[in-house]
C-alpha positions as protocol buffer text, in pm:
chain_id: "A"
residue {
  index: 1
  type: MET
  ca { x: 2088 y: 700 z: -1509 }
}
residue {
  index: 2
  type: LYS
  ca { x: 1832 y: 975 z: -1449 }
}
residue {
  index: 3
  type: ILE
  ca { x: 1484 y: 916 z: -1311 }
}
residue {
  index: 4
  type: SER
  ca { x: 1329 y: 1032 z: -1639 }
}
residue {
  index: 5
  type: ASP
  ca { x: 1520 y: 755 z: -1821 }
}
residue {
  index: 6
  type: TYR
  ca { x: 1388 y: 493 z: -1580 }
}
residue {
  index: 7
  type: ILE
  ca { x: 1034 y: 627 z: -1620 }
}
residue {
  index: 8
  type: SER
  ca { x: 1067 y: 609 z: -1999 }
}
residue {
  index: 9
  type: GLU
  ca { x: 1182 y: 248 z: -1977 }
}
residue {
  index: 10
  type: TYR
  ca { x: 898 y: 169 z: -1739 }
}
residue {
  index: 11
  type: LEU
  ca { x: 642 y: 316 z: -1978 }
}
residue {
  index: 12
  type: VAL
  ca { x: 783 y: 110 z: -2265 }
}
residue {
  index: 13
  type: PHE
  ca { x: 757 y: -197 z: -2042 }
}
residue {
  index: 14
  type: ARG
  ca { x: 395 y: -113 z: -1959 }
}
residue {
  index: 15
  type: ASP
  ca { x: 321 y: -81 z: -2328 }
}
residue {
  index: 16
  type: GLN
  ca { x: 500 y: -394 z: -2450 }
}
residue {
  index: 17
  type: PHE
  ca { x: 457 y: -640 z: -2165 }
}
residue {
  index: 18
  type: ASP
  ca { x: 157 y: -523 z: -1966 }
}
residue {
  index: 19
  type: GLN
  ca { x: -13 y: -431 z: -2296 }
}
residue {
  index: 20
  type: VAL
  ca { x: -196 y: -136 z: -2149 }
}
residue {
  index: 21
  type: SER
  ca { x: -363 y: 122 z: -2369 }
}
residue {
  index: 22
  type: ALA
  ca { x: -199 y: 440 z: -2493 }
}
residue {
  index: 23
  type: LYS
  ca { x: -431 y: 635 z: -2264 }
}
residue {
  index: 24
  type: THR
  ca { x: -303 y: 439 z: -1962 }
}
residue {
  index: 25
  type: ILE
  ca { x: 57 y: 507 z: -2066 }
}
residue {
  index: 26
  type: LYS
  ca { x: -18 y: 878 z: -2088 }
}
residue {
  index: 27
  type: LEU
  ca { x: -186 y: 876 z: -1745 }
}
residue {
  index: 28
  type: ASN
  ca { x: 105 y: 684 z: -1590 }
}
residue {
  index: 29
  type: LYS
  ca { x: 347 y: 936 z: -1738 }
}
residue {
  index: 30
  type: THR
  ca { x: 149 y: 1222 z: -1587 }
}
residue {
  index: 31
  type: TRP
  ca { x: 123 y: 1058 z: -1244 }
}
residue {
  index: 32
  type: LEU
  ca { x: 495 y: 974 z: -1240 }
}
residue {
  index: 33
  type: LEU
  ca { x: 583 y: 1336 z: -1317 }
}
residue {
  index: 34
  type: TYR
  ca { x: 480 y: 1409 z: -959 }
}
residue {
  index: 35
  type: PHE
  ca { x: 728 y: 1147 z: -835 }
}
residue {
  index: 36
  type: GLU
  ca { x: 998 y: 1300 z: -1055 }
}
residue {
  index: 37
  type: ARG
  ca { x: 913 y: 1648 z: -929 }
}
residue {
  index: 38
  type: TRP
  ca { x: 930 y: 1532 z: -566 }
}
residue {
  index: 39
  type: LEU
  ca { x: 1263 y: 1358 z: -626 }
}
residue {
  index: 40
  type: ASN
  ca { x: 1398 y: 1688 z: -764 }
}
residue {
  index: 41
  type: ASP
  ca { x: 1730 y: 1555 z: -904 }
}
residue {
  index: 42
  type: ARG
  ca { x: 1809 y: 1371 z: -581 }
}
residue {
  index: 43
  type: SER
  ca { x: 1940 y: 1015 z: -589 }
}
residue {
  index: 44
  type: LEU
  ca { x: 1686 y: 739 z: -632 }
}
residue {
  index: 45
  type: ASN
  ca { x: 1899 y: 518 z: -407 }
}
residue {
  index: 46
  type: ASP
  ca { x: 1834 y: 737 z: -104 }
}
residue {
  index: 47
  type: ILE
  ca { x: 1461 y: 799 z: -140 }
}
residue {
  index: 48
  type: HIS
  ca { x: 1393 y: 641 z: 197 }
}
residue {
  index: 49
  type: THR
  ca { x: 1584 y: 925 z: 367 }
}
residue {
  index: 50
  type: TYR
  ca { x: 1404 y: 1221 z: 208 }
}
residue {
  index: 51
  type: GLU
  ca { x: 1156 y: 1420 z: 411 }
}
residue {
  index: 52
  type: PRO
  ca { x: 873 y: 1448 z: 363 }
}
residue {
  index: 53
  type: GLY
  ca { x: 830 y: 1107 z: 205 }
}
residue {
  index: 54
  type: PHE
  ca { x: 655 y: 1093 z: -130 }
}
residue {
  index: 55
  type: PRO
  ca { x: 315 y: 973 z: 0 }
}
residue {
  index: 56
  type: VAL
  ca { x: 316 y: 1241 z: 270 }
}
residue {
  index: 57
  type: TRP
  ca { x: 412 y: 1503 z: 11 }
}
residue {
  index: 58
  type: VAL
  ca { x: 127 y: 1396 z: -219 }
}
residue {
  index: 59
  type: ARG
  ca { x: -126 y: 1390 z: 66 }
}
residue {
  index: 60
  type: SER
  ca { x: -34 y: 1752 z: 148 }
}
residue {
  index: 61
  type: LYS
  ca { x: -132 y: 1868 z: -201 }
}
residue {
  index: 62
  type: ASP
  ca { x: -472 y: 2011 z: -283 }
}
residue {
  index: 63
  type: TYR
  ca { x: -584 y: 1730 z: -515 }
}
residue {
  index: 64
  type: SER
  ca { x: -889 y: 1511 z: -490 }
}
residue {
  index: 65
  type: TRP
  ca { x: -869 y: 1192 z: -284 }
}
residue {
  index: 66
  type: ALA
  ca { x: -900 y: 982 z: -601 }
}
residue {
  index: 67
  type: TYR
  ca { x: -620 y: 1170 z: -780 }
}
residue {
  index: 68
  type: LYS
  ca { x: -384 y: 1138 z: -482 }
}
residue {
  index: 69
  type: ASN
  ca { x: -465 y: 768 z: -474 }
}
residue {
  index: 70
  type: LYS
  ca { x: -371 y: 726 z: -841 }
}
residue {
  index: 71
  type: ILE
  ca { x: -45 y: 921 z: -805 }
}
residue {
  index: 72
  type: ILE
  ca { x: 71 y: 716 z: -507 }
}
residue {
  index: 73
  type: LYS
  ca { x: -30 y: 383 z: -662 }
}
residue {
  index: 74
  type: ALA
  ca { x: 153 y: 468 z: -986 }
}
residue {
  index: 75
  type: ALA
  ca { x: 472 y: 550 z: -792 }
}
residue {
  index: 76
  type: LYS
  ca { x: 439 y: 230 z: -589 }
}
residue {
  index: 77
  type: HIS
  ca { x: 403 y: 19 z: -904 }
}
residue {
  index: 78
  type: PHE
  ca { x: 703 y: 199 z: -1056 }
}
residue {
  index: 79
  type: LEU
  ca { x: 918 y: 123 z: -750 }
}
residue {
  index: 80
  type: GLN
  ca { x: 807 y: -241 z: -755 }
}
residue {
  index: 81
  type: TRP
  ca { x: 909 y: -257 z: -1120 }
}
residue {
  index: 82
  type: MET
  ca { x: 1246 y: -103 z: -1032 }
}
residue {
  index: 83
  type: THR
  ca { x: 1313 y: -374 z: -772 }
}
residue {
  index: 84
  type: VAL
  ca { x: 1226 y: -658 z: -1010 }
}
residue {
  index: 85
  type: TYR
  ca { x: 1356 y: -541 z: -1346 }
}
residue {
  index: 86
  type: LYS
  ca { x: 1631 y: -294 z: -1256 }
}
residue {
  index: 87
  type: ASP
  ca { x: 1769 y: -469 z: -946 }
}
residue {
  index: 88
  type: LYS
  ca { x: 1722 y: -161 z: -733 }
}
residue {
  index: 89
  type: GLU
  ca { x: 1703 y: -231 z: -363 }
}
residue {
  index: 90
  type: PHE
  ca { x: 1483 y: -26 z: -138 }
}
residue {
  index: 91
  type: PRO
  ca { x: 1401 y: -94 z: 227 }
}
residue {
  index: 92
  type: LYS
  ca { x: 1102 y: -332 z: 246 }
}
residue {
  index: 93
  type: TRP
  ca { x: 903 y: -82 z: 449 }
}
residue {
  index: 94
  type: LEU
  ca { x: 943 y: 188 z: 184 }
}
residue {
  index: 95
  type: ILE
  ca { x: 723 y: 37 z: -86 }
}
residue {
  index: 96
  type: ALA
  ca { x: 474 y: -80 z: 177 }
}
residue {
  index: 97
  type: SER
  ca { x: 444 y: 281 z: 295 }
}
residue {
  index: 98
  type: TYR
  ca { x: 319 y: 398 z: -45 }
}
residue {
  index: 99
  type: LYS
  ca { x: -45 y: 398 z: 58 }
}
residue {
  index: 100
  type: PRO
  ca { x: -321 y: 631 z: -54 }
}
residue {
  index: 101
  type: PRO
  ca { x: -481 y: 880 z: 183 }
}
residue {
  index: 102
  type: ARG
  ca { x: -660 y: 695 z: 459 }
}
residue {
  index: 103
  type: ASN
  ca { x: -1007 y: 841 z: 445 }
}
residue {
  index: 104
  type: LYS
  ca { x: -1209 y: 913 z: 139 }
}
residue {
  index: 105
  type: PRO
  ca { x: -1409 y: 1225 z: 212 }
}
residue {
  index: 106
  type: GLN
  ca { x: -1776 y: 1152 z: 267 }
}
residue {
  index: 107
  type: GLU
  ca { x: -2019 y: 1323 z: 37 }
}
residue {
  index: 108
  type: GLU
  ca { x: -2304 y: 1503 z: 204 }
}
residue {
  index: 109
  type: HIS
  ca { x: -2613 y: 1286 z: 218 }
}
residue {
  index: 110
  type: LYS
  ca { x: -2893 y: 1436 z: 15 }
}
residue {
  index: 111
  type: ALA
  ca { x: -3238 y: 1358 z: 149 }
}
residue {
  index: 112
  type: VAL
  ca { x: -3570 y: 1411 z: -23 }
}
residue {
  index: 113
  type: SER
  ca { x: -3789 y: 1666 z: 152 }
}
residue {
  index: 114
  type: LEU
  ca { x: -4140 y: 1591 z: 274 }
}
residue {
  index: 115
  type: GLU
  ca { x: -4282 y: 1838 z: 20 }
}
residue {
  index: 116
  type: GLU
  ca { x: -4105 y: 1651 z: -263 }
}
residue {
  index: 117
  type: ILE
  ca { x: -4248 y: 1318 z: -141 }
}
residue {
  index: 118
  type: ARG
  ca { x: -4601 y: 1463 z: -127 }
}
residue {
  index: 119
  type: ALA
  ca { x: -4561 y: 1612 z: -476 }
}
residue {
  index: 120
  type: MET
  ca { x: -4451 y: 1273 z: -612 }
}
residue {
  index: 121
  type: ALA
  ca { x: -4735 y: 1092 z: -432 }
}
residue {
  index: 122
  type: ASN
  ca { x: -4995 y: 1337 z: -566 }
}
residue {
  index: 123
  type: SER
  ca { x: -4866 y: 1341 z: -923 }
}
residue {
  index: 124
  type: PRO
  ca { x: -5055 y: 1148 z: -1190 }
}
residue {
  index: 125
  type: VAL
  ca { x: -4935 y: 796 z: -1270 }
}
residue {
  index: 126
  type: TYR
  ca { x: -4878 y: 869 z: -1639 }
}
């Protein structure tokens, strides 16, 4: 069975049993396309041997921290589903390794200038 077939079954499961919205199904499909692209017609049974690993591959892409997080979490949930509902066995460490990027980039702190504070203090109440 091809990975795309498993993903299709997973999305049907998400729809019927998890009862998620159509928008969530569409997003999951998009995020899992990255997993399918990374797998690149290789065997799902040997994913623990492929280098770079999927999370490392995703972290190397030029996507936002939040988007990388969603892609990795979707793949992790898919693999968990595979172990429970499709009796696929993966090394225990593999699914645990599907973690989002460690650090969310800090946004630059924006301070109010002294001139802006004086302008606010001197402005009329109404």
